[in-house]
PDB file of C-alpha atoms in Angstrom:
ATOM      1  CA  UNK A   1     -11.902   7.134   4.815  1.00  0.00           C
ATOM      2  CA  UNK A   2      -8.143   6.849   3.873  1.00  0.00           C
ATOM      3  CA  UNK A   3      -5.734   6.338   6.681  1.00  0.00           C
ATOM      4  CA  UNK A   4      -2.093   6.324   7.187  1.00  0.00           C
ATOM      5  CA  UNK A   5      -0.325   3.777   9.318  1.00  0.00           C
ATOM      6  CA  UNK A   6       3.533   4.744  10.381  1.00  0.00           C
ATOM      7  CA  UNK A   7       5.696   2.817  12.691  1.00  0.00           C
ATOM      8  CA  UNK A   8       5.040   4.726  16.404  1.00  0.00           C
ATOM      9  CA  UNK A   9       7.824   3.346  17.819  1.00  0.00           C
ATOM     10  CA  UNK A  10      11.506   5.136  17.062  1.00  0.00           C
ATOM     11  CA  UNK A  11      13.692   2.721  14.920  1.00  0.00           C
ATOM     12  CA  UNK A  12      17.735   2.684  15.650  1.00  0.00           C
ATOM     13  CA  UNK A  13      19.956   1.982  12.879  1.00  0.00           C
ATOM     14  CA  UNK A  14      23.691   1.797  13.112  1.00  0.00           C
ATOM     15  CA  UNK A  15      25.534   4.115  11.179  1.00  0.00           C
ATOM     16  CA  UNK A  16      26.883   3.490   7.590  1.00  0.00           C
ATOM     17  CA  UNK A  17      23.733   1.081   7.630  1.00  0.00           C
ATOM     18  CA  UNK A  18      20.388   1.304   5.371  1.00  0.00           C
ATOM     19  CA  UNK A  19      17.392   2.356   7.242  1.00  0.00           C
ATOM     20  CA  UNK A  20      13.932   1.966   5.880  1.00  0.00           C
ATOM     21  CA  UNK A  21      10.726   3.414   6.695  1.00  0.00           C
ATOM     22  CA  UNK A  22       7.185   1.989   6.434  1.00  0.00           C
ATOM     23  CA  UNK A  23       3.871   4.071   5.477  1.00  0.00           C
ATOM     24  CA  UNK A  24       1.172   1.746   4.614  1.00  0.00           C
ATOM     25  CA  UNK A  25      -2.314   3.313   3.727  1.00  0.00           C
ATOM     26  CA  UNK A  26      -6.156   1.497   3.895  1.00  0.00           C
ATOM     27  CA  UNK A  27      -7.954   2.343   1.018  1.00  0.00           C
ATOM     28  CA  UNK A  28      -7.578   3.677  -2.505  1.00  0.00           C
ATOM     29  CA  UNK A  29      -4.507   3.845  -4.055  1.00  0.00           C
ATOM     30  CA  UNK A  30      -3.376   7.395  -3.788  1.00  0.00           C
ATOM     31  CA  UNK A  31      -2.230   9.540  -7.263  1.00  0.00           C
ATOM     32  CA  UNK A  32       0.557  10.359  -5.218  1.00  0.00           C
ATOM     33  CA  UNK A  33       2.850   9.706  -1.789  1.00  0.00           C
ATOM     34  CA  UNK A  34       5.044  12.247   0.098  1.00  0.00           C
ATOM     35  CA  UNK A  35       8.200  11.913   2.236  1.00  0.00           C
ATOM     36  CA  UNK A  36       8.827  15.146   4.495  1.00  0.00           C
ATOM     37  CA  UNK A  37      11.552  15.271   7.118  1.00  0.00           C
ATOM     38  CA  UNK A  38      10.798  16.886  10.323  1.00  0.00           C
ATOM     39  CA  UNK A  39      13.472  17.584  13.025  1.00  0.00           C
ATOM     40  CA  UNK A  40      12.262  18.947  16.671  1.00  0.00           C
ATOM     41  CA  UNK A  41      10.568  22.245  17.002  1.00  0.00           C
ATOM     42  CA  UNK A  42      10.812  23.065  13.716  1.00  0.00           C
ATOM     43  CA  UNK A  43       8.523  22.454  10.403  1.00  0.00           C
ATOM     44  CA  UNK A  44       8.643  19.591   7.885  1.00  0.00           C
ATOM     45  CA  UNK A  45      10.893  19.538   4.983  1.00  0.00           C
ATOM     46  CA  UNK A  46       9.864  17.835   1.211  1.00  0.00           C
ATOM     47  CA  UNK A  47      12.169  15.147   0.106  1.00  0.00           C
ATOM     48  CA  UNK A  48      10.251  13.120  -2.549  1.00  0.00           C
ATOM     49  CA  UNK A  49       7.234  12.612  -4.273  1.00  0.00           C
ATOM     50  CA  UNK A  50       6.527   9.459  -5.961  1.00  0.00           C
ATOM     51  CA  UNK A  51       3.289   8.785  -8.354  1.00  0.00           C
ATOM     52  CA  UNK A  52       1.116   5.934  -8.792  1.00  0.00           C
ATOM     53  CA  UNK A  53       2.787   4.862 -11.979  1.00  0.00           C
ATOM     54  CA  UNK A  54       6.065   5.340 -10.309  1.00  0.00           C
ATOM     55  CA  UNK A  55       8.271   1.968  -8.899  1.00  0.00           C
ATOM     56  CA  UNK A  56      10.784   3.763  -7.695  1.00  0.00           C
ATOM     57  CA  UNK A  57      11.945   7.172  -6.714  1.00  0.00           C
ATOM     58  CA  UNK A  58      15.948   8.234  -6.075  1.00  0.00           C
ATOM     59  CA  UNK A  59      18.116  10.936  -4.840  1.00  0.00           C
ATOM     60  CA  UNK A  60      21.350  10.966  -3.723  1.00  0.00           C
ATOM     61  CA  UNK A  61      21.242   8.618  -0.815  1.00  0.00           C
ATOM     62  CA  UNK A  62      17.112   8.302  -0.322  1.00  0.00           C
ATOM     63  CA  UNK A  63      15.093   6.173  -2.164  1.00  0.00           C
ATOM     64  CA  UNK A  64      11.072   6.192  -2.593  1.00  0.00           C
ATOM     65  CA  UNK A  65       9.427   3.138  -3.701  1.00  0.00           C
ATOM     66  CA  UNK A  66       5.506   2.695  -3.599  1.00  0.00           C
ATOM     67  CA  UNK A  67       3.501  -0.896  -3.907  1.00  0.00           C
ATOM     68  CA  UNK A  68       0.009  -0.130  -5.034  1.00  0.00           C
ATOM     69  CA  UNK A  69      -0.913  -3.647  -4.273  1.00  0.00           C
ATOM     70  CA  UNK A  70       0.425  -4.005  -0.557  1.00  0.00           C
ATOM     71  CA  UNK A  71      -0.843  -0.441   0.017  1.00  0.00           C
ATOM     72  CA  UNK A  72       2.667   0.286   1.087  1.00  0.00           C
ATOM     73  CA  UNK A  73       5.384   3.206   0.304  1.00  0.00           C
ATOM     74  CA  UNK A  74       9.106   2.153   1.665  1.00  0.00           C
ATOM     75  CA  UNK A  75      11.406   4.917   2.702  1.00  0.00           C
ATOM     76  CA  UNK A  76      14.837   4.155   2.242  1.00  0.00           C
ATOM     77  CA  UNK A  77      18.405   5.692   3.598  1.00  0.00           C
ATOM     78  CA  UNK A  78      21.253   4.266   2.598  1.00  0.00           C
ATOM     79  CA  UNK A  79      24.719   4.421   4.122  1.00  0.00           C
ATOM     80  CA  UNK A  80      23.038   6.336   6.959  1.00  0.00           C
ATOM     81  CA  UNK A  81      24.774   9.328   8.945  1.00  0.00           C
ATOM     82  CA  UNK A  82      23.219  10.278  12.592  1.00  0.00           C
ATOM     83  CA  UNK A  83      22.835  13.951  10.576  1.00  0.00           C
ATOM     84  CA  UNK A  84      19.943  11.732   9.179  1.00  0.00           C
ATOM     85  CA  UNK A  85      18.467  11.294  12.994  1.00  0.00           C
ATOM     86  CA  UNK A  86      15.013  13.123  13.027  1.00  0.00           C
ATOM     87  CA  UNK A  87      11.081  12.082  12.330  1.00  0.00           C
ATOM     88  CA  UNK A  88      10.027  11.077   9.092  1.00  0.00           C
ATOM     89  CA  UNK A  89       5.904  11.539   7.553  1.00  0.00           C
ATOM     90  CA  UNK A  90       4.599  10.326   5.034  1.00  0.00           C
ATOM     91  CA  UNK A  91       1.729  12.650   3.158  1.00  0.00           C
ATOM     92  CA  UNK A  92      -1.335  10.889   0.567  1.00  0.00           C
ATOM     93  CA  UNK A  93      -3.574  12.834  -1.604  1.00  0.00           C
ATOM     94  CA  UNK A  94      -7.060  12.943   0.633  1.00  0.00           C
ATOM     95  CA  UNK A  95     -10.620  12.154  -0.690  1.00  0.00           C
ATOM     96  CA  UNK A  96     -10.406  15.826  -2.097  1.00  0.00           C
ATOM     97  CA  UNK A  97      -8.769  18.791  -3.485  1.00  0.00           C
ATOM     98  CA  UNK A  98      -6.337  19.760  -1.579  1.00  0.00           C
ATOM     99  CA  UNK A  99      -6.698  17.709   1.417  1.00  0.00           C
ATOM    100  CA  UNK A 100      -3.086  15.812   2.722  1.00  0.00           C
ATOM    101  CA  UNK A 101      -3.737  12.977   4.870  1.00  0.00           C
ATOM    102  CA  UNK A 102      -0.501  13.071   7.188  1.00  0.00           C
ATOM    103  CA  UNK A 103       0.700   9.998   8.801  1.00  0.00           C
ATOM    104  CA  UNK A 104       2.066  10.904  12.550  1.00  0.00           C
ATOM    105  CA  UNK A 105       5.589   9.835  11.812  1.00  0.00           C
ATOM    106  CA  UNK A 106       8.322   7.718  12.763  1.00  0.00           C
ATOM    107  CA  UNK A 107      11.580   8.686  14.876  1.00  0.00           C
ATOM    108  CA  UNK A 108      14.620   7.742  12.885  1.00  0.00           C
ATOM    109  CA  UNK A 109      17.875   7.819  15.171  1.00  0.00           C
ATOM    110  CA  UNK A 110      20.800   6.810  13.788  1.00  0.00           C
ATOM    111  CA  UNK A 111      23.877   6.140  16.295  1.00  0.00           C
ATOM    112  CA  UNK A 112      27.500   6.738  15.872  1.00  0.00           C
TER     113      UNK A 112
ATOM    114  CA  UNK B   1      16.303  29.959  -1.229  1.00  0.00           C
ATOM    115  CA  UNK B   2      12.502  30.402  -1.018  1.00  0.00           C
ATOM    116  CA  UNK B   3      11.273  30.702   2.624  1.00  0.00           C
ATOM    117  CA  UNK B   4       7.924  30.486   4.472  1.00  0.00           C
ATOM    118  CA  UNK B   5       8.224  32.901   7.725  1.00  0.00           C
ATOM    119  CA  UNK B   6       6.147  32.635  10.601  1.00  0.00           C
ATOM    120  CA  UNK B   7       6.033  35.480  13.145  1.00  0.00           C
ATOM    121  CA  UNK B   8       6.461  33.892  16.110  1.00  0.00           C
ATOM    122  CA  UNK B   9       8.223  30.851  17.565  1.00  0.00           C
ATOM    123  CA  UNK B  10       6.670  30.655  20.749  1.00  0.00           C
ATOM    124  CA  UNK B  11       3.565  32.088  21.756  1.00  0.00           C
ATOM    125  CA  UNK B  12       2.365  32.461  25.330  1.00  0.00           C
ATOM    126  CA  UNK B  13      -1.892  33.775  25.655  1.00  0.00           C
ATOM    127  CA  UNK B  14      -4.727  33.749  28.046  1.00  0.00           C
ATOM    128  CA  UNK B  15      -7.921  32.035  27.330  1.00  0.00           C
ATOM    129  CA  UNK B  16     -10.220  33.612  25.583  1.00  0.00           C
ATOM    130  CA  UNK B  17      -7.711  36.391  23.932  1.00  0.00           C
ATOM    131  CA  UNK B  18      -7.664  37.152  20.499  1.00  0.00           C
ATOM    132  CA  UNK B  19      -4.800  35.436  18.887  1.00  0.00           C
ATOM    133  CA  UNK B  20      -2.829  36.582  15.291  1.00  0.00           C
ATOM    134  CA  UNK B  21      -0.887  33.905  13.551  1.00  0.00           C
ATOM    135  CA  UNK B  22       1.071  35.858  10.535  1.00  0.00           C
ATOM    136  CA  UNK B  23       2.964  33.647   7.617  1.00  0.00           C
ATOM    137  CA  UNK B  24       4.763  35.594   4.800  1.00  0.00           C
ATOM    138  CA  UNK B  25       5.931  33.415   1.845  1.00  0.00           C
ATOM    139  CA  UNK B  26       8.232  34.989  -0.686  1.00  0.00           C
ATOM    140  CA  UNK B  27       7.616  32.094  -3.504  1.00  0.00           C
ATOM    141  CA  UNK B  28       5.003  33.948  -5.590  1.00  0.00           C
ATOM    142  CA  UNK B  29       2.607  30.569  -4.132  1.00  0.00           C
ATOM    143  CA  UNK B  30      -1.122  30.950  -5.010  1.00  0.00           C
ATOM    144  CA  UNK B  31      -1.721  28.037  -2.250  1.00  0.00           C
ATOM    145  CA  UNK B  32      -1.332  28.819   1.293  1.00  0.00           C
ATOM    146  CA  UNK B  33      -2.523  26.238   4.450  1.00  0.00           C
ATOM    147  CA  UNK B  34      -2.480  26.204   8.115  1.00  0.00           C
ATOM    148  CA  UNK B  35      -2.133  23.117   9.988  1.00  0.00           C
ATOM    149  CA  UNK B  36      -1.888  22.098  13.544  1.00  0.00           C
ATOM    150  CA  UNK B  37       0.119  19.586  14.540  1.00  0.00           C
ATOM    151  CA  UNK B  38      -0.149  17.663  18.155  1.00  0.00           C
ATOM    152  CA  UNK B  39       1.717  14.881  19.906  1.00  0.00           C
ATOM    153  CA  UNK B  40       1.203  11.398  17.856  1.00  0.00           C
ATOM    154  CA  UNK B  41      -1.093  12.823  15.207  1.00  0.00           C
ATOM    155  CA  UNK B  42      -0.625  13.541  11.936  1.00  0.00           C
ATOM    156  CA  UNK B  43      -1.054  17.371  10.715  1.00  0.00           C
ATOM    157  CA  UNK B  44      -4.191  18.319   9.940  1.00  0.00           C
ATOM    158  CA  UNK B  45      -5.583  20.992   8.085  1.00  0.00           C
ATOM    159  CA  UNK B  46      -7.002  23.944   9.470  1.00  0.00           C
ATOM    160  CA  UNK B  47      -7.981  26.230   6.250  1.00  0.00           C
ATOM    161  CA  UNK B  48      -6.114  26.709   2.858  1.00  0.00           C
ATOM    162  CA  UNK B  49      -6.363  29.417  -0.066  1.00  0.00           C
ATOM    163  CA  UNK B  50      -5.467  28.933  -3.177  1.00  0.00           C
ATOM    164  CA  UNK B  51      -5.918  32.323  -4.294  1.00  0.00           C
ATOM    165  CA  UNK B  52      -5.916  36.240  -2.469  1.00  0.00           C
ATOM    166  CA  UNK B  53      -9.150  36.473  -0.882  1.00  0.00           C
ATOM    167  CA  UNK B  54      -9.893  32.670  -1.098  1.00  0.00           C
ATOM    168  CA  UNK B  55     -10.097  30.879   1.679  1.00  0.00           C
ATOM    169  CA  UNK B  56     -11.608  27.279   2.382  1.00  0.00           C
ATOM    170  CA  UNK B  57     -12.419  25.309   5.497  1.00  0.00           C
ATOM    171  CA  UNK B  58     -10.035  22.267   6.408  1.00  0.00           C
ATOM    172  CA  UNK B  59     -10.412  19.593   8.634  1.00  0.00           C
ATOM    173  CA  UNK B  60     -10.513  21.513  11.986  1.00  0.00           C
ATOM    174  CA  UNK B  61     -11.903  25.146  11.084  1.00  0.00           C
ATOM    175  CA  UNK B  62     -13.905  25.563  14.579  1.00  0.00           C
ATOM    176  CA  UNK B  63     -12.455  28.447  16.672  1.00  0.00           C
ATOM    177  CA  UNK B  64     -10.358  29.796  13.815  1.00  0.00           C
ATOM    178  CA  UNK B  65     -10.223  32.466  10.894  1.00  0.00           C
ATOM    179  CA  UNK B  66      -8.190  33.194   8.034  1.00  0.00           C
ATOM    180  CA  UNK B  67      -7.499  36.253   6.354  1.00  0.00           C
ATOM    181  CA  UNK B  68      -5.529  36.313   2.873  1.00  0.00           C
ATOM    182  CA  UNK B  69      -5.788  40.452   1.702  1.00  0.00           C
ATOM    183  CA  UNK B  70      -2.698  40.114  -0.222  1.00  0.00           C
ATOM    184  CA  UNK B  71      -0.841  36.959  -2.168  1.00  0.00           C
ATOM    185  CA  UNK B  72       2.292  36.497   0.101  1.00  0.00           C
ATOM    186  CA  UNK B  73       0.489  36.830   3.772  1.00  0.00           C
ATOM    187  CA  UNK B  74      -1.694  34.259   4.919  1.00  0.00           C
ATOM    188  CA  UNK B  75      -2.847  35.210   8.930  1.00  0.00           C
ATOM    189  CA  UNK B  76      -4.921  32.597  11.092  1.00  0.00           C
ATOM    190  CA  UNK B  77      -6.822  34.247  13.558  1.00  0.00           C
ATOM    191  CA  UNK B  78      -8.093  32.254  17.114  1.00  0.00           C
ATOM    192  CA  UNK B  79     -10.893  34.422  18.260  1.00  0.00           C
ATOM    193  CA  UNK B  80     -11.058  33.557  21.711  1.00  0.00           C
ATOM    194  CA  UNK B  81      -8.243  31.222  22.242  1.00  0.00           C
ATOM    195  CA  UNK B  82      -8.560  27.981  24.332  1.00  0.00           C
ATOM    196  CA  UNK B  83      -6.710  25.336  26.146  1.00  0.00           C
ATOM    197  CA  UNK B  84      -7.533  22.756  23.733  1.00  0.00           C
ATOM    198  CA  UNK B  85      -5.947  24.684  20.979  1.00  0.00           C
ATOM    199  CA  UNK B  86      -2.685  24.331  22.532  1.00  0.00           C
ATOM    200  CA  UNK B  87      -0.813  23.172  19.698  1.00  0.00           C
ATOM    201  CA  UNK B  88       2.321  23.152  17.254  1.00  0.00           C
ATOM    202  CA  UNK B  89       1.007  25.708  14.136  1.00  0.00           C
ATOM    203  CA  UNK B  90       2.798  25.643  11.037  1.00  0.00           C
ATOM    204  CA  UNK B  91       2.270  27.367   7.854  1.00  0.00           C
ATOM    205  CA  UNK B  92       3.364  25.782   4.483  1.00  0.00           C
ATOM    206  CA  UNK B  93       2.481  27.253   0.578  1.00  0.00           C
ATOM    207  CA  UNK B  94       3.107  25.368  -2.721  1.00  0.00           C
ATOM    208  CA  UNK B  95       3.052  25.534  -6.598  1.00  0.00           C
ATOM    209  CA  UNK B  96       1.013  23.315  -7.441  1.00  0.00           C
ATOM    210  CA  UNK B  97      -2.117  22.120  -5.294  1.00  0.00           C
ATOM    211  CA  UNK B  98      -0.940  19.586  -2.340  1.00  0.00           C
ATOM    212  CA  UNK B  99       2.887  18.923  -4.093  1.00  0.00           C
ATOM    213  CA  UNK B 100       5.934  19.542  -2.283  1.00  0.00           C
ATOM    214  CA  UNK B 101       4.915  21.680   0.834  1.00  0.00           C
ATOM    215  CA  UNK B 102       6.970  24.454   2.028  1.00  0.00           C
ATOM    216  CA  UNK B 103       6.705  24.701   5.329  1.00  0.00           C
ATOM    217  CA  UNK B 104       7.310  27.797   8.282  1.00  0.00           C
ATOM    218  CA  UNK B 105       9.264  26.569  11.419  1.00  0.00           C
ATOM    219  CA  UNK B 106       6.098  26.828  13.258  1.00  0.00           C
ATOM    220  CA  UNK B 107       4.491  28.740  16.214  1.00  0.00           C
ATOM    221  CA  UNK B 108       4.386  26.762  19.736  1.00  0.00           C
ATOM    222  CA  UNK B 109       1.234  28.247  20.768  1.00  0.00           C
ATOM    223  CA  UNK B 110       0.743  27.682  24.514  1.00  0.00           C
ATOM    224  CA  UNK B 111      -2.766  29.099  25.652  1.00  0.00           C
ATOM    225  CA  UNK B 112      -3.093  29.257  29.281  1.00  0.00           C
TER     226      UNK B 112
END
């Protein structure tokens, strides 16, 4: 079954610096990949969605892109702020309707 | 701003108590979910609806219930709580199928 493989560890970036997150998945390429934000205590937020025929995704400062053939979606935060400090999860279309397959998230902290 | 409320932000019970989760969206979403969400996982999917008086099993449906009566109010019922189901629960509804989640802020459900 599909699985979803982010960085466990917290990553550190400096401010004004570009920080990028990894989700890399096992199997079939998914339609679709999610980005949610998720600060503590309190539920996850959508960012982007980016589709199989999609390169690239952008807004404002985040950018989305997705590699069908490394099985890889890169999460991307340019000119970072530590407003941007807080867990990041990716979310892939499951085996069926309506199933997410959540990856467990990685802790972004961005310092001053 | 659309919202997704959950009744409670922290919930202390007893094992083997009947326990109520309520979540009231005010989108006009036919899709409604419950997941749980513990240290180091990923969410995973309790039940969803995608329509008043639909409901269908997730990932995890043992020792819970679901009760959709009207389109805005989806309630997850433990029917004899346990300390294994100790967990972060957080509603979320969308437009379409499995796009762009919105989420509660979650119930901390401590069951003692």
């Amino acid at each position: 079954s599909q699985k979803i493989e982010q960085n466990s560890e917290a990553l550190n970036i400096q401010e004004g610096k570009t920080a990028t997150l990894t989700c890399n998945y096992t199997n079939y390429s998914p339609a679709y990949l999610q980005w949610y934000r998720q600060d503590p205590g309190r539920g996850p937020v959508f960012l982007l969605l980016i589709r199989e025929n999609e390169k690239e995704k952008r807004k404002e400062r985040l950018k989305v892109t997705f590699d069908t053939t490394l099985k890889q979606s890169l999460f991307h935060i340019t000119a970072s702020q530590p407003a941007d400090s807080a867990t990041y999860l990716c979310a892939l279309d499951g085996d069926s309707n309506y199933q997410l397959i959540w990856g467990a998230g990685t802790k972004l902290i961005i310092k001053p | 701003d659309v919202k997704v409320t959950q009744s409670s932000r922290y919930l202390v019970k007893r094992t083997g108590e009947k326990v109520f989760l309520e979540c009231v969206q005010d989108m006009d979403h036919e899709n409604m979910f419950w997941y749980r969400q513990d240290p180091g996982l990923g969410l995973r999917l309790i039940y969803f609806s995608y329509d008043v008086k639909m409901k269908e099993k997730g990932d995890i449906p043992e020792g819970y219930s679901v009760s959709r009566e009207k389109k805005e109010r989806f309630s997850l019922i433990l029917e004899s709580a346990s300390t294994n189901q100790t967990s972060m629960y957080l509603c979320a509804s969308s437009l379409i199928q499995n796009e762009k989640l919105f989420f509660g802020s979650g119930t901390q459900l401590s069951v003692l």
